[in-house]
Short mmCIF file of N, CA, C and O in Angstrom, two decimals:
data_model
loop_
_atom_site.label_atom_id
_atom_site.label_comp_id
_atom_site.label_asym_id
_atom_site.label_seq_id
_atom_site.Cartn_x
_atom_site.Cartn_y
_atom_site.Cartn_z
N GLU U 1 3.81 11.74 -3.37
CA GLU U 1 2.56 12.10 -3.67
C GLU U 1 1.69 11.61 -2.58
O GLU U 1 2.04 10.94 -1.79
N MET U 2 0.42 12.34 -2.46
CA MET U 2 -0.45 11.98 -1.48
C MET U 2 -1.97 12.23 -1.80
O MET U 2 -2.39 13.00 -2.74
N ILE U 3 -2.89 11.23 -1.48
CA ILE U 3 -4.10 11.38 -1.85
C ILE U 3 -4.85 11.40 -0.44
O ILE U 3 -4.71 10.45 0.44
N LYS U 4 -5.80 12.45 -0.09
CA LYS U 4 -6.44 12.52 0.95
C LYS U 4 -7.73 11.98 0.89
O LYS U 4 -8.47 12.22 0.05
N LEU U 5 -8.08 10.94 1.87
CA LEU U 5 -9.39 10.15 1.99
C LEU U 5 -10.09 10.59 3.23
O LEU U 5 -9.52 11.24 4.18
N GLY U 6 -11.30 10.14 3.41
CA GLY U 6 -12.02 10.48 4.59
C GLY U 6 -11.85 9.72 5.89
O GLY U 6 -12.00 10.26 7.04
N SER U 7 -11.18 8.49 5.67
CA SER U 7 -11.07 7.62 6.82
C SER U 7 -10.12 6.70 6.53
O SER U 7 -9.83 6.25 5.46
N ARG U 8 -9.63 5.98 7.56
CA ARG U 8 -8.75 4.76 7.65
C ARG U 8 -9.44 3.72 6.73
O ARG U 8 -8.94 3.03 5.91
N ASP U 9 -10.59 3.56 7.14
CA ASP U 9 -11.54 2.48 6.52
C ASP U 9 -11.59 2.63 5.09
O ASP U 9 -11.49 1.74 4.18
N GLU U 10 -11.88 3.94 4.63
CA GLU U 10 -11.76 4.25 3.23
C GLU U 10 -10.52 3.83 2.48
O GLU U 10 -10.50 3.36 1.34
N ALA U 11 -9.37 4.34 3.15
CA ALA U 11 -8.11 3.88 2.58
C ALA U 11 -7.96 2.33 2.40
O ALA U 11 -7.37 2.04 1.43
N ILE U 12 -8.36 1.69 3.23
CA ILE U 12 -8.44 0.15 3.09
C ILE U 12 -9.09 -0.35 1.90
O ILE U 12 -8.77 -1.01 1.14
N GLU U 13 -10.41 0.29 1.92
CA GLU U 13 -11.17 0.01 0.89
C GLU U 13 -10.72 0.46 -0.62
O GLU U 13 -10.75 -0.49 -1.52
N VAL U 14 -10.07 1.54 -0.80
CA VAL U 14 -9.48 1.89 -1.96
C VAL U 14 -8.37 1.09 -2.23
O VAL U 14 -8.27 0.68 -3.38
N GLY U 15 -7.54 0.89 -1.36
CA GLY U 15 -6.35 -0.05 -1.49
C GLY U 15 -6.90 -1.35 -2.09
O GLY U 15 -6.07 -2.03 -3.02
N MET U 16 -7.63 -2.00 -1.59
CA MET U 16 -8.13 -3.40 -1.84
C MET U 16 -8.66 -3.32 -3.24
O MET U 16 -8.58 -4.21 -3.97
N LYS U 17 -9.44 -2.27 -3.62
CA LYS U 17 -10.05 -2.16 -4.95
C LYS U 17 -8.92 -1.98 -5.99
O LYS U 17 -8.90 -2.44 -7.02
N PHE U 18 -7.81 -1.23 -5.42
CA PHE U 18 -6.73 -1.00 -6.40
C PHE U 18 -5.98 -2.35 -6.92
O PHE U 18 -5.60 -2.39 -8.00
N VAL U 19 -5.74 -3.14 -5.85
CA VAL U 19 -5.14 -4.40 -6.20
C VAL U 19 -6.12 -5.52 -6.78
O VAL U 19 -5.48 -6.38 -7.43
N GLY U 20 -7.23 -5.34 -6.63
CA GLY U 20 -8.17 -6.05 -7.25
C GLY U 20 -8.54 -7.50 -6.64
O GLY U 20 -7.95 -7.92 -5.57
N GLU U 21 -9.33 -8.19 -7.55
CA GLU U 21 -9.82 -9.49 -7.05
C GLU U 21 -8.57 -10.51 -7.05
O GLU U 21 -7.68 -10.29 -7.85
N ASN U 22 -8.49 -11.50 -6.30
CA ASN U 22 -7.45 -12.61 -6.23
C ASN U 22 -6.11 -11.98 -5.87
O ASN U 22 -5.20 -12.50 -6.29
N ALA U 23 -6.14 -10.81 -5.07
CA ALA U 23 -4.88 -10.25 -4.56
C ALA U 23 -4.27 -11.13 -3.54
O ALA U 23 -4.91 -12.04 -2.97
N GLU U 24 -2.94 -11.20 -3.61
CA GLU U 24 -2.10 -11.97 -2.76
C GLU U 24 -1.54 -11.19 -1.62
O GLU U 24 -1.00 -10.15 -1.81
N ARG U 25 -1.35 -11.76 -0.32
CA ARG U 25 -0.80 -11.26 0.77
C ARG U 25 0.74 -11.07 0.54
O ARG U 25 1.29 -11.70 -0.05
N ILE U 26 1.22 -9.79 1.07
CA ILE U 26 2.63 -9.68 0.98
C ILE U 26 3.09 -9.57 2.54
O ILE U 26 2.33 -9.17 3.33
N TYR U 27 4.41 -9.94 2.61
CA TYR U 27 4.93 -10.01 4.19
C TYR U 27 6.24 -9.15 4.04
O TYR U 27 7.11 -9.19 2.91
N ASP U 28 6.58 -8.91 5.15
CA ASP U 28 8.09 -8.09 5.36
C ASP U 28 9.00 -9.18 5.66
O ASP U 28 8.53 -10.34 5.72
N TYR U 29 10.25 -8.76 5.83
CA TYR U 29 11.34 -9.70 6.15
C TYR U 29 11.19 -10.69 7.39
O TYR U 29 11.59 -11.62 7.51
N THR U 30 10.23 -10.15 8.40
CA THR U 30 10.03 -10.92 9.50
C THR U 30 8.92 -11.81 9.34
O THR U 30 8.68 -12.52 10.32
N GLY U 31 8.16 -11.66 8.42
CA GLY U 31 6.97 -12.58 8.07
C GLY U 31 5.64 -11.96 8.49
O GLY U 31 4.55 -12.53 8.40
N ARG U 32 5.69 -10.53 8.84
CA ARG U 32 4.55 -9.92 9.30
C ARG U 32 3.73 -9.54 8.10
O ARG U 32 4.48 -8.89 7.06
N ALA U 33 2.40 -9.84 7.86
CA ALA U 33 1.56 -9.23 6.90
C ALA U 33 1.61 -7.74 6.78
O ALA U 33 1.33 -7.06 7.73
N VAL U 34 1.98 -7.28 5.59
CA VAL U 34 2.04 -5.71 5.49
C VAL U 34 1.11 -5.28 4.33
O VAL U 34 1.10 -4.03 4.23
N GLY U 35 0.45 -6.04 3.36
CA GLY U 35 -0.32 -5.51 2.39
C GLY U 35 -0.72 -6.52 1.59
O GLY U 35 -0.69 -7.87 1.74
N TRP U 36 -0.94 -6.19 0.23
CA TRP U 36 -1.59 -7.11 -0.92
C TRP U 36 -0.89 -6.62 -2.15
O TRP U 36 -0.62 -5.53 -2.39
N LYS U 37 -0.72 -7.60 -3.01
CA LYS U 37 -0.39 -7.29 -4.30
C LYS U 37 -1.36 -7.87 -5.43
O LYS U 37 -1.91 -8.91 -4.98
N SER U 38 -1.47 -7.22 -6.49
CA SER U 38 -2.33 -7.73 -7.37
C SER U 38 -2.12 -8.98 -8.01
O SER U 38 -0.70 -9.49 -7.89
N GLN U 39 -2.98 -9.63 -8.78
CA GLN U 39 -2.59 -11.05 -9.37
C GLN U 39 -1.46 -11.04 -10.20
O GLN U 39 -0.53 -11.91 -10.17
N ASP U 40 -1.26 -9.87 -10.98
CA ASP U 40 -0.02 -9.81 -11.92
C ASP U 40 1.18 -9.18 -11.39
O ASP U 40 2.14 -9.11 -11.92
N GLY U 41 1.09 -8.81 -10.08
CA GLY U 41 2.20 -8.39 -9.35
C GLY U 41 2.62 -6.99 -9.67
O GLY U 41 3.54 -6.50 -9.14
N LEU U 42 1.75 -6.18 -10.43
CA LEU U 42 2.13 -4.70 -10.81
C LEU U 42 1.59 -3.73 -9.80
O LEU U 42 2.07 -2.59 -10.02
N ARG U 43 0.62 -3.97 -8.98
CA ARG U 43 -0.09 -3.18 -8.18
C ARG U 43 0.05 -3.57 -6.79
O ARG U 43 -0.24 -4.58 -6.51
N ILE U 44 0.61 -2.81 -5.82
CA ILE U 44 0.84 -3.09 -4.28
C ILE U 44 -0.08 -2.17 -3.60
O ILE U 44 -0.16 -0.95 -3.72
N PHE U 45 -0.54 -2.74 -2.54
CA PHE U 45 -1.26 -1.94 -1.44
C PHE U 45 -0.70 -2.30 -0.22
O PHE U 45 -0.77 -3.50 0.13
N ARG U 46 -0.07 -1.26 0.50
CA ARG U 46 0.52 -1.63 1.80
C ARG U 46 -0.46 -0.78 2.85
O ARG U 46 -0.91 0.16 2.74
N GLU U 47 -0.75 -1.69 3.81
CA GLU U 47 -1.78 -1.41 4.73
C GLU U 47 -1.36 -0.26 5.59
O GLU U 47 -0.23 0.03 5.91
N PRO U 48 -2.38 0.44 6.26
CA PRO U 48 -1.97 1.59 7.26
C PRO U 48 -1.14 1.15 8.18
O PRO U 48 -1.25 0.08 8.93
N GLU U 49 -0.08 2.04 8.51
CA GLU U 49 0.89 1.79 9.58
C GLU U 49 1.52 3.18 9.99
O GLU U 49 1.37 4.23 9.16
N VAL U 50 1.94 3.42 11.02
CA VAL U 50 2.54 4.73 11.48
C VAL U 50 3.85 4.65 11.03
O VAL U 50 4.79 3.84 11.24
N LYS U 51 4.44 5.86 10.29
CA LYS U 51 5.57 5.84 9.60
C LYS U 51 6.60 6.22 10.79
O LYS U 51 6.48 7.22 11.49
N PRO U 52 7.70 5.56 10.79
CA PRO U 52 8.81 5.60 11.74
C PRO U 52 9.75 6.86 11.47
O PRO U 52 10.27 7.48 12.30
N THR U 53 9.81 7.14 10.19
CA THR U 53 10.68 8.10 9.72
C THR U 53 10.14 8.79 8.45
O THR U 53 9.15 8.40 8.02
N GLY U 54 10.92 9.86 8.04
CA GLY U 54 10.63 10.66 7.00
C GLY U 54 9.59 11.67 7.06
O GLY U 54 9.28 12.14 8.26
N LEU U 55 9.06 12.17 5.90
CA LEU U 55 8.19 13.16 5.86
C LEU U 55 6.95 13.06 6.75
O LEU U 55 6.58 14.05 7.31
N ARG U 56 6.31 11.90 6.73
CA ARG U 56 5.15 11.67 7.44
C ARG U 56 5.40 10.92 8.70
O ARG U 56 4.53 10.22 9.19
N GLN U 57 6.65 11.12 9.27
CA GLN U 57 7.08 10.45 10.58
C GLN U 57 5.94 10.71 11.60
O GLN U 57 5.37 11.80 11.80
N GLY U 58 5.53 9.69 12.31
CA GLY U 58 4.47 9.75 13.32
C GLY U 58 2.98 9.62 12.94
O GLY U 58 2.14 9.44 13.60
N GLN U 59 2.84 9.79 11.53
CA GLN U 59 1.35 9.82 10.96
C GLN U 59 1.24 8.38 10.46
O GLN U 59 2.00 7.65 10.08
N GLU U 60 -0.10 7.95 10.49
CA GLU U 60 -0.45 6.67 9.96
C GLU U 60 -0.97 6.94 8.60
O GLU U 60 -1.66 7.70 8.29
N VAL U 61 -0.30 6.10 7.77
CA VAL U 61 -0.55 6.27 6.29
C VAL U 61 -0.64 4.82 5.70
O VAL U 61 -0.14 3.88 6.27
N ALA U 62 -1.27 4.70 4.45
CA ALA U 62 -1.13 3.61 3.63
C ALA U 62 -0.45 3.92 2.41
O ALA U 62 -0.24 5.16 2.18
N ASN U 63 -0.11 3.01 1.50
CA ASN U 63 0.68 3.29 0.23
C ASN U 63 -0.05 2.40 -0.87
O ASN U 63 -0.57 1.29 -0.57
N VAL U 64 -0.05 3.11 -2.06
CA VAL U 64 -0.36 2.26 -3.25
C VAL U 64 0.86 2.46 -4.26
O VAL U 64 1.69 3.55 -4.27
N GLU U 65 1.31 1.52 -4.88
CA GLU U 65 2.23 1.53 -5.84
C GLU U 65 1.99 0.87 -7.11
O GLU U 65 1.25 -0.05 -7.09
N ILE U 66 2.59 1.32 -8.19
CA ILE U 66 2.48 0.62 -9.57
C ILE U 66 3.86 0.35 -9.96
O ILE U 66 4.80 1.22 -9.94
N LYS U 67 4.07 -0.77 -10.48
CA LYS U 67 5.44 -1.27 -10.87
C LYS U 67 5.37 -1.57 -12.57
O LYS U 67 4.23 -1.96 -12.94
N THR U 68 6.47 -1.46 -13.14
CA THR U 68 6.56 -1.84 -14.51
C THR U 68 6.75 -3.22 -14.79
O THR U 68 6.19 -3.93 -15.71
N THR U 69 7.26 -4.10 -13.85
CA THR U 69 7.36 -5.51 -13.79
C THR U 69 7.16 -5.94 -12.31
O THR U 69 7.43 -5.03 -11.38
N PRO U 70 6.80 -7.10 -12.10
CA PRO U 70 6.57 -7.52 -10.83
C PRO U 70 7.62 -7.27 -9.79
O PRO U 70 7.49 -7.22 -8.67
N ARG U 71 8.88 -7.49 -10.35
CA ARG U 71 10.23 -7.27 -9.50
C ARG U 71 10.94 -5.94 -9.82
O ARG U 71 11.76 -5.60 -9.21
N GLY U 72 10.18 -5.15 -10.52
CA GLY U 72 10.78 -3.92 -11.04
C GLY U 72 10.52 -2.76 -9.96
O GLY U 72 9.94 -3.00 -8.94
N LYS U 73 11.18 -1.69 -10.21
CA LYS U 73 11.05 -0.39 -9.43
C LYS U 73 9.58 0.09 -9.51
O LYS U 73 9.02 0.12 -10.53
N SER U 74 9.28 0.93 -8.40
CA SER U 74 7.94 1.46 -8.43
C SER U 74 8.01 2.76 -9.39
O SER U 74 8.93 3.51 -9.25
N ILE U 75 7.02 2.84 -10.21
CA ILE U 75 6.81 4.26 -11.02
C ILE U 75 5.93 5.03 -10.47
O ILE U 75 6.23 6.19 -10.61
N ILE U 76 5.10 4.58 -9.41
CA ILE U 76 4.23 5.46 -8.73
C ILE U 76 4.25 4.79 -7.31
O ILE U 76 4.00 3.71 -7.16
N ASN U 77 4.47 5.61 -6.26
CA ASN U 77 4.36 5.26 -4.91
C ASN U 77 3.60 6.60 -4.21
O ASN U 77 4.22 7.46 -3.94
N THR U 78 2.32 6.24 -4.00
CA THR U 78 1.67 7.54 -3.36
C THR U 78 1.15 7.03 -1.95
O THR U 78 0.59 5.91 -1.67
N HIS U 79 0.98 8.03 -0.82
CA HIS U 79 0.58 7.80 0.37
C HIS U 79 -1.08 8.20 0.23
O HIS U 79 -1.42 8.96 -0.39
N LEU U 80 -1.62 7.29 1.05
CA LEU U 80 -3.10 7.48 1.33
C LEU U 80 -3.25 7.95 2.72
O LEU U 80 -2.82 7.30 3.63
N THR U 81 -3.83 9.21 2.97
CA THR U 81 -3.89 9.71 4.37
C THR U 81 -5.44 10.02 4.57
O THR U 81 -6.24 10.11 3.67
N TRP U 82 -5.67 10.30 5.92
CA TRP U 82 -7.13 10.85 6.16
C TRP U 82 -7.05 11.73 7.26
O TRP U 82 -5.95 12.02 7.99
#
């Protein structure tokens, strides 16, 4: 799925509101900061990055995800584009 926004800055603003206050930083396996998770761990915002593969290859997109449990599978995983 995809949500079209007006700008990269708007995508960041929407993502941060999505995870809410007291969000915690998340990191990839190399230790690079890649986004934020809500305090309860059920909402994830992955910051804008250029997709190296897939349908949006070469495009900069952000993602929002909703999980059923903090370590569970995503039930919603949506790209934010601009």
